[in-house]
mmCIF file of C-alpha atoms and ligand atoms in Angstrom:
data_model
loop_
_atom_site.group_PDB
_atom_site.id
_atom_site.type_symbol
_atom_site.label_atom_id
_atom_site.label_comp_id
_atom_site.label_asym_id
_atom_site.label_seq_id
_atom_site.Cartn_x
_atom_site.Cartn_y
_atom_site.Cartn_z
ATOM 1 C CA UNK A 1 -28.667 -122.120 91.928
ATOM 2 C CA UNK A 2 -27.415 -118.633 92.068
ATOM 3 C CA UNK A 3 -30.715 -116.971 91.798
ATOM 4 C CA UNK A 4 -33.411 -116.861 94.291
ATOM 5 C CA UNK A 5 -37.113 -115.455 94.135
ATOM 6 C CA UNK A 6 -38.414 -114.133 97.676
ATOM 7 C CA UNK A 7 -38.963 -110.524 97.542
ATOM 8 C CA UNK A 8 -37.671 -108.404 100.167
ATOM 9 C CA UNK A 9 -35.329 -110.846 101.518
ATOM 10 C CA UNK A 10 -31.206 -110.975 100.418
ATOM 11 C CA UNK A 11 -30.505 -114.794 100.667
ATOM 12 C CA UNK A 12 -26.392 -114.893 99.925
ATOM 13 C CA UNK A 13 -25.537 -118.457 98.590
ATOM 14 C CA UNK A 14 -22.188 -118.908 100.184
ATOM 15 C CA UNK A 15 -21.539 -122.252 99.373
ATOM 16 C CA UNK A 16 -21.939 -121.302 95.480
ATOM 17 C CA UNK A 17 -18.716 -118.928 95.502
ATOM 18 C CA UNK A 18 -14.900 -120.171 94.716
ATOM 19 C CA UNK A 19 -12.879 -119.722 98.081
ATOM 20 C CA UNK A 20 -11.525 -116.295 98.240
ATOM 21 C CA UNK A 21 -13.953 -114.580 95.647
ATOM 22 C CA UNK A 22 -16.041 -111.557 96.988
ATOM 23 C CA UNK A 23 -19.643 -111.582 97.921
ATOM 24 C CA UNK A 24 -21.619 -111.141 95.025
ATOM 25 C CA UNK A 25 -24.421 -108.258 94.023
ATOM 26 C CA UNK A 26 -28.000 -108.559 94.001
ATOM 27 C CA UNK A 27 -29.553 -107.523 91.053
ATOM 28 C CA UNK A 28 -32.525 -107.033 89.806
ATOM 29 C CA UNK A 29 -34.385 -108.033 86.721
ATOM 30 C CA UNK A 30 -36.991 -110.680 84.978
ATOM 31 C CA UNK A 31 -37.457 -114.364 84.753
ATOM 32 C CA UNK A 32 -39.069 -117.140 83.577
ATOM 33 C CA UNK A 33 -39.355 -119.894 86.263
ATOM 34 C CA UNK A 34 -40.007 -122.784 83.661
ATOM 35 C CA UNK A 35 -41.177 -123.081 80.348
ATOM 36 C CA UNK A 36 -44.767 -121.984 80.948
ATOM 37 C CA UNK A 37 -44.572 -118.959 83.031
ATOM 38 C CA UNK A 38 -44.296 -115.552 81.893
ATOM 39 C CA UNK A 39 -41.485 -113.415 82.936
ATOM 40 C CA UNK A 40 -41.730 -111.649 86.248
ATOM 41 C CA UNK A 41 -39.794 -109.763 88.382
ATOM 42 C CA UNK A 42 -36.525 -111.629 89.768
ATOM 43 C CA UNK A 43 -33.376 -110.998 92.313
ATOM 44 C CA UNK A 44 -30.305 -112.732 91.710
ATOM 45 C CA UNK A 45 -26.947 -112.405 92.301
ATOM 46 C CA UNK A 46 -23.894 -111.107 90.323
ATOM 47 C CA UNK A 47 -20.247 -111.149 91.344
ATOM 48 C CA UNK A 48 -18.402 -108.148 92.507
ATOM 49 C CA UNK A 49 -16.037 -107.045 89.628
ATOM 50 C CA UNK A 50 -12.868 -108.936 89.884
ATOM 51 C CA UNK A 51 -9.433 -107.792 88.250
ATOM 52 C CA UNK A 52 -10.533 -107.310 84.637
ATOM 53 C CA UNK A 53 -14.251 -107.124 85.257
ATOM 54 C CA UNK A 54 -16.203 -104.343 83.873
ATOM 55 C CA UNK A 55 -19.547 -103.982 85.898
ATOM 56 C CA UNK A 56 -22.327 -102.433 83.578
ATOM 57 C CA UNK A 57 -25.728 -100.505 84.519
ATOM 58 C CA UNK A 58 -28.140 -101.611 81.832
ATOM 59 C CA UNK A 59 -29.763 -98.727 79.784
ATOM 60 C CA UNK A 60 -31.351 -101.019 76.684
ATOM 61 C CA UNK A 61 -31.798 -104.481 76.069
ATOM 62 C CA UNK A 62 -32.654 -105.517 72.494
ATOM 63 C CA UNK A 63 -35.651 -108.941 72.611
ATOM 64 C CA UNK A 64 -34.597 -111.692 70.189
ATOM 65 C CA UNK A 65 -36.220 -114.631 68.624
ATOM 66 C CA UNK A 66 -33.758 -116.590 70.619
ATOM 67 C CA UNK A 67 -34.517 -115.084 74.272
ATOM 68 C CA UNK A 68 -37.862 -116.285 73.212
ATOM 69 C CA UNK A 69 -37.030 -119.416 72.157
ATOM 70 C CA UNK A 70 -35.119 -119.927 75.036
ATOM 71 C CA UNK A 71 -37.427 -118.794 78.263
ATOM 72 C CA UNK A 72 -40.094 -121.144 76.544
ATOM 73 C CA UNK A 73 -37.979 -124.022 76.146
ATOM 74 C CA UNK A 74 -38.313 -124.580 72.526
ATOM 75 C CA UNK A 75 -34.648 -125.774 71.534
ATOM 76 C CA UNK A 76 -34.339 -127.926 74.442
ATOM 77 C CA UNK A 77 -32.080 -127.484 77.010
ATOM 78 C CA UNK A 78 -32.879 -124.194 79.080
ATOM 79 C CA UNK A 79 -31.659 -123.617 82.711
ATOM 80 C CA UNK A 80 -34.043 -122.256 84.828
ATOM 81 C CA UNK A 81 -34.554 -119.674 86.072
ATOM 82 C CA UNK A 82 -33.999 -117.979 83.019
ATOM 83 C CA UNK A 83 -33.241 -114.461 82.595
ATOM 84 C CA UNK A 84 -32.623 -113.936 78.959
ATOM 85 C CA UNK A 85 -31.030 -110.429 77.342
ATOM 86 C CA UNK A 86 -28.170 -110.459 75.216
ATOM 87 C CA UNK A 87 -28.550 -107.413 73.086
ATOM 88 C CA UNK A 88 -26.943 -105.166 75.998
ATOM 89 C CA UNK A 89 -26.111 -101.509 76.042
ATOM 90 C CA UNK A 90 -25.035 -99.866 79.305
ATOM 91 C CA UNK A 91 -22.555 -97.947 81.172
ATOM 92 C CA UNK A 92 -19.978 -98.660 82.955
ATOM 93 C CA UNK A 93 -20.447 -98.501 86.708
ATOM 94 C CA UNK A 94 -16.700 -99.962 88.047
ATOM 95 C CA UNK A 95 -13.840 -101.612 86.603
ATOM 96 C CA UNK A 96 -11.331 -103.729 88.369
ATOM 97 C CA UNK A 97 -7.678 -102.980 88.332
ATOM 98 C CA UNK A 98 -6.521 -104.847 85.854
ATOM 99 C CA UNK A 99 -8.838 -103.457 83.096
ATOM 100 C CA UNK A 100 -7.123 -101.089 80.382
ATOM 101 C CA UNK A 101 -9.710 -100.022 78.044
ATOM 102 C CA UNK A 102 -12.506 -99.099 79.741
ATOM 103 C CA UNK A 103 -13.694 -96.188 82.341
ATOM 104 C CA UNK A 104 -16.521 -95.682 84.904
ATOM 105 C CA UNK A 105 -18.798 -93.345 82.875
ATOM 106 C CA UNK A 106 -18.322 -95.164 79.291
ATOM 107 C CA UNK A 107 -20.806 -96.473 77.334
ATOM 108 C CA UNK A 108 -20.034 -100.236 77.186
ATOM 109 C CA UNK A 109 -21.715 -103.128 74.947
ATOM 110 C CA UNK A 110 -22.142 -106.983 75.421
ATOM 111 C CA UNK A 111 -23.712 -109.298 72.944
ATOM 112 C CA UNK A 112 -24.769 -113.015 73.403
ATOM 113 C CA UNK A 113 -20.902 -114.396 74.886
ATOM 114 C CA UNK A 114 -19.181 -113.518 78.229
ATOM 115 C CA UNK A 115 -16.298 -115.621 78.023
ATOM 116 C CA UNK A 116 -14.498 -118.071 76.358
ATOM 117 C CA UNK A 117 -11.067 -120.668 76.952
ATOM 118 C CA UNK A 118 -9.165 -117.923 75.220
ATOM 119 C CA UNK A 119 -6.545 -120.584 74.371
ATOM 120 C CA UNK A 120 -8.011 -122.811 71.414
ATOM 121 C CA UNK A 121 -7.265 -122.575 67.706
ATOM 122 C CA UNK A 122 -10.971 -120.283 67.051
ATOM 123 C CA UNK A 123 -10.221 -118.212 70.017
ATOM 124 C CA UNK A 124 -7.021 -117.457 69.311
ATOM 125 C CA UNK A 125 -8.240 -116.930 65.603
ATOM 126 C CA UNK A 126 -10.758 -114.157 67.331
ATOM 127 C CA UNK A 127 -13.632 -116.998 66.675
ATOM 128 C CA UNK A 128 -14.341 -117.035 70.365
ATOM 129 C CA UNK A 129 -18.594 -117.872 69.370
ATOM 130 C CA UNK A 130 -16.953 -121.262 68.179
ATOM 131 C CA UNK A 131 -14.477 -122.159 71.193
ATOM 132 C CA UNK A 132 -14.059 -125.571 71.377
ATOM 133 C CA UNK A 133 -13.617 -125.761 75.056
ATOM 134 C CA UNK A 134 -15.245 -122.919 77.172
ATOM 135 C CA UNK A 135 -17.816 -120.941 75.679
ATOM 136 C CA UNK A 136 -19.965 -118.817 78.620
ATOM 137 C CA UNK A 137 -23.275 -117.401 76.734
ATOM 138 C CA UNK A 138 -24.808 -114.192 78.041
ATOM 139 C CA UNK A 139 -27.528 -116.065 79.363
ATOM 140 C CA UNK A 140 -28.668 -120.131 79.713
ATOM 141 C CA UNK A 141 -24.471 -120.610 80.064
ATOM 142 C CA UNK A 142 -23.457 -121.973 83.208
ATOM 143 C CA UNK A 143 -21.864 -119.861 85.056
ATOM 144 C CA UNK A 144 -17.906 -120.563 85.604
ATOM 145 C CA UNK A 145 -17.705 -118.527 89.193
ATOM 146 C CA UNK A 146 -21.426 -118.500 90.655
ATOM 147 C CA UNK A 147 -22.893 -121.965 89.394
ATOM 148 C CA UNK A 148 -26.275 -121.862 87.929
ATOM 149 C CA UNK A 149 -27.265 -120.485 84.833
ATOM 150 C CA UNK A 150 -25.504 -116.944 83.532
ATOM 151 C CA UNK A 151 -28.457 -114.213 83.687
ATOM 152 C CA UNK A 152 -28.418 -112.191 80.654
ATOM 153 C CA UNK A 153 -29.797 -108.417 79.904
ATOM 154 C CA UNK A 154 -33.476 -108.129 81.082
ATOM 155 C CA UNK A 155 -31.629 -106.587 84.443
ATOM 156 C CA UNK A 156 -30.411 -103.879 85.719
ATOM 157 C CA UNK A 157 -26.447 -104.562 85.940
ATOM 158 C CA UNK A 158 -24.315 -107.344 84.357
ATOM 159 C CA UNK A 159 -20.241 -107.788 85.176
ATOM 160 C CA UNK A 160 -18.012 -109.250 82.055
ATOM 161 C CA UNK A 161 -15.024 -109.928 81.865
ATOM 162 C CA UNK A 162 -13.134 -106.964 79.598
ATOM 163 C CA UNK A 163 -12.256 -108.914 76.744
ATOM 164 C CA UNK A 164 -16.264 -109.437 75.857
ATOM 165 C CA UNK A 165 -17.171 -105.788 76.366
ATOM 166 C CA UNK A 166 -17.061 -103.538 73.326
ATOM 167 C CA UNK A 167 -17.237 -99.997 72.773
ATOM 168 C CA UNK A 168 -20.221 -98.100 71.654
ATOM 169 C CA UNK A 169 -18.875 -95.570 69.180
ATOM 170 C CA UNK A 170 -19.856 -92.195 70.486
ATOM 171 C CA UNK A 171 -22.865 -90.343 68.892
ATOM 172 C CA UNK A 172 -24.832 -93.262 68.035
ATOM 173 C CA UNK A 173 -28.489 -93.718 69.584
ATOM 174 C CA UNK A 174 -28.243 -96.266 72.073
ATOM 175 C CA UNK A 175 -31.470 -97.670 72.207
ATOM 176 C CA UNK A 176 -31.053 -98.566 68.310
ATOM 177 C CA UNK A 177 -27.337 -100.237 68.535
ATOM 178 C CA UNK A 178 -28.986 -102.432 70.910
ATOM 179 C CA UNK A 179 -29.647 -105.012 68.313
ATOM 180 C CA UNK A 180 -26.253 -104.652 66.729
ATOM 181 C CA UNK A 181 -25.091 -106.947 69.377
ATOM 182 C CA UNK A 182 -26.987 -109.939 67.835
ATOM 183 C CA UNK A 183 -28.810 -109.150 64.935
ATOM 184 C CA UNK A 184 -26.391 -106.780 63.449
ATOM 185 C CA UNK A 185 -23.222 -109.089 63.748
ATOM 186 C CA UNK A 186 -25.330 -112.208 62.917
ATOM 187 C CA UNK A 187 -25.869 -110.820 59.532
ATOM 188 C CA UNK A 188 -22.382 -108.420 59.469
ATOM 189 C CA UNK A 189 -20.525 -111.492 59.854
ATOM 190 C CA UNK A 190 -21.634 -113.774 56.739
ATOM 191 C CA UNK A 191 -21.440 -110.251 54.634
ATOM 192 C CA UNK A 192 -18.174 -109.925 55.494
ATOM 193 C CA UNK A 193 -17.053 -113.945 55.482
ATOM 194 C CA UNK A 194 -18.622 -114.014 52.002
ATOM 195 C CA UNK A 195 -17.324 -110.389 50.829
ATOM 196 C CA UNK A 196 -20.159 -108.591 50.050
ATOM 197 C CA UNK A 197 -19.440 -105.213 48.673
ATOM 198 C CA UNK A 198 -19.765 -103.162 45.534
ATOM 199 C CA UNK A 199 -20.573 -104.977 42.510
ATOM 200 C CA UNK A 200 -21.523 -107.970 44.151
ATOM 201 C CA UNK A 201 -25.838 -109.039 44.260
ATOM 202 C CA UNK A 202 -26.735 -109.764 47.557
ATOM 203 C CA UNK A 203 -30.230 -111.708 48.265
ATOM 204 C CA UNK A 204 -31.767 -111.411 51.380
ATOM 205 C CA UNK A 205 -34.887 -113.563 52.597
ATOM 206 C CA UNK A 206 -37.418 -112.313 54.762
ATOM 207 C CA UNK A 207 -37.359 -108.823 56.428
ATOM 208 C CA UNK A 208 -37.446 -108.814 60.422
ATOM 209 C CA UNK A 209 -35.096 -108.246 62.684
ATOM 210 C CA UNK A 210 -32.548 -110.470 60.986
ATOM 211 C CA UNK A 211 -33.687 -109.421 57.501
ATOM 212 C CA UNK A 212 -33.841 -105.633 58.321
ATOM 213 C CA UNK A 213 -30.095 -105.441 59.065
ATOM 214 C CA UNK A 214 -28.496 -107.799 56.329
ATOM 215 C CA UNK A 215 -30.176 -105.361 53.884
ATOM 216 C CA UNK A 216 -28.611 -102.230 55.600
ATOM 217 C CA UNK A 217 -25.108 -103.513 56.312
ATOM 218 C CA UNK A 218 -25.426 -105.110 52.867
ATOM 219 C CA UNK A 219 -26.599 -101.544 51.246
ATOM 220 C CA UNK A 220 -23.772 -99.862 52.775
ATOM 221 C CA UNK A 221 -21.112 -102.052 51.619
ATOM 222 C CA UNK A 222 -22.153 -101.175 48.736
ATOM 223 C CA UNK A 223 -23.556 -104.341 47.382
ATOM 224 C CA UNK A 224 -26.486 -104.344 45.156
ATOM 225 C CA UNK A 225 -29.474 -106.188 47.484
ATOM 226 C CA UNK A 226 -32.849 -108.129 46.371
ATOM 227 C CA UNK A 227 -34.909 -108.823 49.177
ATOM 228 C CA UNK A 228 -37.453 -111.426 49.214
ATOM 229 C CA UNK A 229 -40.730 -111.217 51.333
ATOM 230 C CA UNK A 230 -43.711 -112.708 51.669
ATOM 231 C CA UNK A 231 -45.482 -109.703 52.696
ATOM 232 C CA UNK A 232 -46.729 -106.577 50.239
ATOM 233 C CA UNK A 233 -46.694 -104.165 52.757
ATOM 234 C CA UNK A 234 -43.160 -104.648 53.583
ATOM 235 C CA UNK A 235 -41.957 -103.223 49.961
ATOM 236 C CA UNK A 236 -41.495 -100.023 50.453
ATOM 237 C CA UNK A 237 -39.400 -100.536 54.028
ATOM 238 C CA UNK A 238 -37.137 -102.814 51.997
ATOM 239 C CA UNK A 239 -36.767 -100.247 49.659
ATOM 240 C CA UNK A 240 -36.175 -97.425 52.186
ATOM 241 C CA UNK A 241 -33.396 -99.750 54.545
ATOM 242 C CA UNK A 242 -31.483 -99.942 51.574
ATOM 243 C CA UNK A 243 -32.734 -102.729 48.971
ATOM 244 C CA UNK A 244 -32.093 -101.927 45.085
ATOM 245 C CA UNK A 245 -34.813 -103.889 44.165
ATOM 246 C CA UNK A 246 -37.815 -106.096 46.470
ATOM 247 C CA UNK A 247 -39.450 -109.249 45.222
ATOM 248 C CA UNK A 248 -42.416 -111.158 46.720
ATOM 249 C CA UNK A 249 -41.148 -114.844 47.281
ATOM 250 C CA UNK A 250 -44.863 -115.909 46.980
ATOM 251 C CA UNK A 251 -44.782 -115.283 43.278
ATOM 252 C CA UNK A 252 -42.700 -117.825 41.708
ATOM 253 C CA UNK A 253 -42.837 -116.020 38.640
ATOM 254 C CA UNK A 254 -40.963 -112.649 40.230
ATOM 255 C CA UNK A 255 -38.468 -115.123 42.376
ATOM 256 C CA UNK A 256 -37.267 -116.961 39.092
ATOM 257 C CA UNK A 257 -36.148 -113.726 37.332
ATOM 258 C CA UNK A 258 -33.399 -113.685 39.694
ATOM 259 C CA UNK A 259 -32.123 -117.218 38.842
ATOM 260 C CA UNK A 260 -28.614 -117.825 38.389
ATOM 261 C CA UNK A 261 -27.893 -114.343 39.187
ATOM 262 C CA UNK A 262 -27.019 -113.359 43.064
ATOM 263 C CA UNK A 263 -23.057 -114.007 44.113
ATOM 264 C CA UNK A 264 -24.981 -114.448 47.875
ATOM 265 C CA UNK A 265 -27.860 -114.951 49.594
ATOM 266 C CA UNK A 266 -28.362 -114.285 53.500
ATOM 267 C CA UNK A 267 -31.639 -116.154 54.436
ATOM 268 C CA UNK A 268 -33.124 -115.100 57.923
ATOM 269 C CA UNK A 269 -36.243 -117.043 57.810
ATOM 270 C CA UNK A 270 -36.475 -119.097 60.648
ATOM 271 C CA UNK A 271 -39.607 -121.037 59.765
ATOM 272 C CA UNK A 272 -40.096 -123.449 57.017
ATOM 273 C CA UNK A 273 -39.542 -122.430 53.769
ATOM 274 C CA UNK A 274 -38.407 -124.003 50.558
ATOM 275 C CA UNK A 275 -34.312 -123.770 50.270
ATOM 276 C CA UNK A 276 -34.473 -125.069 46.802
ATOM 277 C CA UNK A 277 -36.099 -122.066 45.713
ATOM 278 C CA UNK A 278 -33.454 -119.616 46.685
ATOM 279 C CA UNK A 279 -30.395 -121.830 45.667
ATOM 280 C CA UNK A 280 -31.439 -121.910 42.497
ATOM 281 C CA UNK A 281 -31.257 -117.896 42.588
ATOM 282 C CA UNK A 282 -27.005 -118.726 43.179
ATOM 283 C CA UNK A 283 -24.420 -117.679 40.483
ATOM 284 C CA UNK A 284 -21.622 -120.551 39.692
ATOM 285 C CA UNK A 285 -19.926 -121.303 43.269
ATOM 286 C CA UNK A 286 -21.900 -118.903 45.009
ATOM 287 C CA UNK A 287 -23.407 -119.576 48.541
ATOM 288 C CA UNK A 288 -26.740 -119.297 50.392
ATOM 289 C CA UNK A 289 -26.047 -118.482 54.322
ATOM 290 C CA UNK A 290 -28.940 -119.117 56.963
ATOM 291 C CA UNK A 291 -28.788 -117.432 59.777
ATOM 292 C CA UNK A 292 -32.923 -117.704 60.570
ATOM 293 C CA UNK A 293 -32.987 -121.053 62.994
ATOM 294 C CA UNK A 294 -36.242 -123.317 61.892
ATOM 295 C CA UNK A 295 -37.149 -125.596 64.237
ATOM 296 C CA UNK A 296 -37.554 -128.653 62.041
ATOM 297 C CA UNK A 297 -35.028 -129.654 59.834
ATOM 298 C CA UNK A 298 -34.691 -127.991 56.153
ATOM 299 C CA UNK A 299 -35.171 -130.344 52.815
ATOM 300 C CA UNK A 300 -32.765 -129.811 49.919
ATOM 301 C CA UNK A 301 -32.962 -130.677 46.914
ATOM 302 C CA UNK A 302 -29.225 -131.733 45.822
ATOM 303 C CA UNK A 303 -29.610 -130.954 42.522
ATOM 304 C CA UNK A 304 -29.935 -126.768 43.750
ATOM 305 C CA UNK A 305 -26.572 -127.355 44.997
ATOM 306 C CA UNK A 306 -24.778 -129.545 41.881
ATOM 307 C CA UNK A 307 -26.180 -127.245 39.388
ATOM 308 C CA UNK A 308 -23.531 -124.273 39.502
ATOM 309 C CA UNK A 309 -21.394 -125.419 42.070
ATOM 310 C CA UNK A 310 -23.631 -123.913 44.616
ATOM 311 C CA UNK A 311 -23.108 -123.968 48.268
ATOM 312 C CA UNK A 312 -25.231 -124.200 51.366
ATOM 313 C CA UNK A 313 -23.629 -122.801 54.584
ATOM 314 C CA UNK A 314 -24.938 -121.280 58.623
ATOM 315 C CA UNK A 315 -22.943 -118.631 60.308
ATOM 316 C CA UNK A 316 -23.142 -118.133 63.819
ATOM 317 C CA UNK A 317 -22.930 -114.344 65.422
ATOM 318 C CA UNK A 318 -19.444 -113.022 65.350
ATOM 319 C CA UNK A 319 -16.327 -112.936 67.103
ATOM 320 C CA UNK A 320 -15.513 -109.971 69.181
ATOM 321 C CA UNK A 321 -12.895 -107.985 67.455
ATOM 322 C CA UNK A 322 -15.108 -108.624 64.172
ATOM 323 C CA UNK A 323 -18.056 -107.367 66.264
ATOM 324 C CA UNK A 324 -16.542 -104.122 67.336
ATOM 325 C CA UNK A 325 -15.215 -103.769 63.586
ATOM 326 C CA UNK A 326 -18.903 -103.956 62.995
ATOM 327 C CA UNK A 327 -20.151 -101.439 65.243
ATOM 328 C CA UNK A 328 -17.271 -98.950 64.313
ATOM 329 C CA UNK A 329 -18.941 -99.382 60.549
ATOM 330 C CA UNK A 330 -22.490 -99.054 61.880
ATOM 331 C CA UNK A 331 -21.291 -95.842 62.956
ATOM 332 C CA UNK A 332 -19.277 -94.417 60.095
ATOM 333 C CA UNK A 333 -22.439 -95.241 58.118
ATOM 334 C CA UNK A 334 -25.146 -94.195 60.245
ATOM 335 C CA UNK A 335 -26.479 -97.655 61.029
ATOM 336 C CA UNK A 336 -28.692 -98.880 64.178
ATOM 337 C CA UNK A 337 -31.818 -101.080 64.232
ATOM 338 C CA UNK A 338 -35.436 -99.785 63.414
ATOM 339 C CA UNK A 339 -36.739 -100.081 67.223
ATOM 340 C CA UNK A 340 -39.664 -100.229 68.948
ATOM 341 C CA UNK A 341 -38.759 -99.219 72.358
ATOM 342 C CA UNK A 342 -40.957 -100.676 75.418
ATOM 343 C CA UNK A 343 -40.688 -101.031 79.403
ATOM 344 C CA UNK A 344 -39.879 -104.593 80.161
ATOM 345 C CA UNK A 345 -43.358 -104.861 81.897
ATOM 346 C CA UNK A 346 -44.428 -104.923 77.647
ATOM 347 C CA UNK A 347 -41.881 -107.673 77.255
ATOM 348 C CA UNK A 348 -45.099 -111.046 76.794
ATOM 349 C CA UNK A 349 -46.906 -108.681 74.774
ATOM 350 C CA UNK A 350 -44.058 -108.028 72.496
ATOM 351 C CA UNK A 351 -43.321 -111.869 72.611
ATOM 352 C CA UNK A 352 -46.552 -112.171 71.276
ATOM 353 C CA UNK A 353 -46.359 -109.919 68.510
ATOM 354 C CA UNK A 354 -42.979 -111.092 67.606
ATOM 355 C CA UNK A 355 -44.395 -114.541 67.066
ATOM 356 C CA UNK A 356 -47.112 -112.674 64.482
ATOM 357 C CA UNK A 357 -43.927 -110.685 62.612
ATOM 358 C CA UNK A 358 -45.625 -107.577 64.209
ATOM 359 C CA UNK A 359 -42.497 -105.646 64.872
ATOM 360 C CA UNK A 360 -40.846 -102.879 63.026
ATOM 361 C CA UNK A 361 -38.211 -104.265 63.141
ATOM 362 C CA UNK A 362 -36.787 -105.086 66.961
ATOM 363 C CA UNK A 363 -37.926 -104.743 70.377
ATOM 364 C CA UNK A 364 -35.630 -102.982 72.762
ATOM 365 C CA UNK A 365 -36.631 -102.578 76.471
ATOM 366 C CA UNK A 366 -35.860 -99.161 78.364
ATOM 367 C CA UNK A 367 -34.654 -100.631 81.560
ATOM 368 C CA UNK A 368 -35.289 -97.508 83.164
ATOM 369 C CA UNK A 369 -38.643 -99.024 83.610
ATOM 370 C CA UNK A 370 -37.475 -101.850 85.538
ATOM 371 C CA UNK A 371 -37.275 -99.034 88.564
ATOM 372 C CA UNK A 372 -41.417 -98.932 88.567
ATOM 373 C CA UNK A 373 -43.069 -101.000 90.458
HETATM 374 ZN ZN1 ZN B 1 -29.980 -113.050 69.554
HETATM 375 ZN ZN1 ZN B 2 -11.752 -121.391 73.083
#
């Protein structure tokens, strides 16, 4: 285990280190022990920056369903200690030699992967999220140099390797790109994949964190969007992020005028919810992409998808190069998230309101605040 949890004392794990690699950093951030605990204050270590490292100083960190999800053990599978993060916006504090496109003193980006085989077919394809071989999550990975789990952005520094950096186009607030790095290229991705743009109808289901960027991105591609909500209140924010037009999925009645009608539907809900309804919105050969991650499996109906042609597909973040293509359009169009910024001693509470949809529309902790006490 790479990590270690007694205050005030630097514990080095040589034995942990590849012969020949440099002692590692300690750095400082927050944890969940186990499933049950709430996150606290953690040291761990970090390597030094090798050849093409870039070493980061955290300034945001967006919270996502999944870091929740994940500290609580909910999809199986979680390494512990977990320090979860990977919505990361920071600048760059030292580069090793071998790094070309990046300088101490730029603002620097990581999303959920650190690094990947590089060598199979989707890497080489720029599809490094579906490597066959090697793929290193920002956090709950294993880690390829230290052992133990990778430790993701509720910290203070991180060091990735330069190809999973990206650039943070200048002028854009940095607390609101934050979510880009997951939520904006989870929905970015499908738009793109599925070519929204103008004259197409783009649905999308539910309006959170997911929900609240598929209908910007989608809005400035210049697609025509429906949203669908459950909730009244959120009608006029759809209409202000960008929807055309805002229908409550609770009223059957307003859901079926859009039957047969959308060329694609990004559904974020990740809760159970009925698919058939929304397939049957699909045009001849169009397709329904979830994103949202339900924990029990969905039902569908097979006559939603024989009827028309339709199809039923997931989508799964981004690659890299399409993830800096999608913060270079979140800038030339003005795009970040709708944050709520907190200190990351605010991180259970906002866990807690995130599990009651009370969040307009992503949390993003300062880490400035992890300097307090
Ligand atoms: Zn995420
Ligand atoms: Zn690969």
């Amino acid at each position: 285990m790479a990590g270690y949890r007694e205050p005030g004392r630097v514990q080095i794990l040589h034995s942990i280190f590849k012969e020949g690699y440099p002692m590692p950093i300690v750095c400082t951030g927050y944890a969940a022990e186990d499933a049950t605990a709430s996150l606290d204050r953690f040291s761990f270590s970090r390597r030094t920056p090798g050849p093409t490292d870039v070493a980061i100083d955290i300034l945001f960190c967006g919270v996502c369903h999944t870091d929740l999800h994940t500290v609580r053990n909910e999809w199986g599978g979680t390494l512990y200690p977990c320090v979860p993060g990977h919505e990361i916006v920071g600048r760059v504090a030292a580069v090793g030699d071998n790094v070309t496109r990046f300088r101490v003193g730029d603002v620097a980006a990581v999303g959920c992967m650190v690094d990947s085989c590089q060598e199979c077919e989707s890497c080489r394809r720029g599809l490094e999220q579906f490597c066959a071989k090697g793929l290193v999550g920002t956090y709950n990975s294993v880690d390829p140099i230290l052992g133990g789990p990778t430790f993701g952005g509720y910290s203070n520094h991180i060091v990735v390797t330069e190809h999973f950096v990206l650039h943070i186009p200048e002028g854009m607030d940095l607390a609101g790109a934050a979510p880009l790095l997951c939520a904006g290229i989870t929905t970015y991705s499908p738009l793109r994949e599925w070519d929204a743009g103008p004259g197409k109808r783009i649905g999308v289901v539910g309006l959170g964190g997911l929900g609240h960027m598929a209908v910007k991105l989608a809005h400035a591609m210049g697609a025509h969007v429906v949203l669908f909500t459950t909730s009244s209140s959120k009608v006029a924010d759809g209409l202000r992020l960008g929807a055309a037009e805002v229908a409550l999925s609770n009223d059957p009645e307003a859901v079926a005028a859009y039957k047969s009608s959308l060329d694609l539907i990004i559904d974020t809900v990740a809760a159970p919810h009925d698919i058939d309804l929304y397939l049957g919105l699909l045009k001849r050969d169009a397709t329904l992409v979830q994103v949202g991650v339900p924990d029990k499996p969905l039902s569908v109906n097979v006559f939603s998808l024989i009827a028309n042609r339709r199809r039923f597909a997931g989508s799964l973040i981004g690659g890299i190069a399409e993830t800096q293509e999608m913060l270079d359009f979140c800038a030339t169009h003005g795009i970040t998230a709708d944050i709520e910024l907190i200190p990351i001693q605010d991180v259970e509470m906002a866990y807690a309101r995130m599990l009651k949809s009370d969040v307009k529309y992503r949390f993003v902790i300062d880490m400035a605040s992890l300097a307090r006490a």
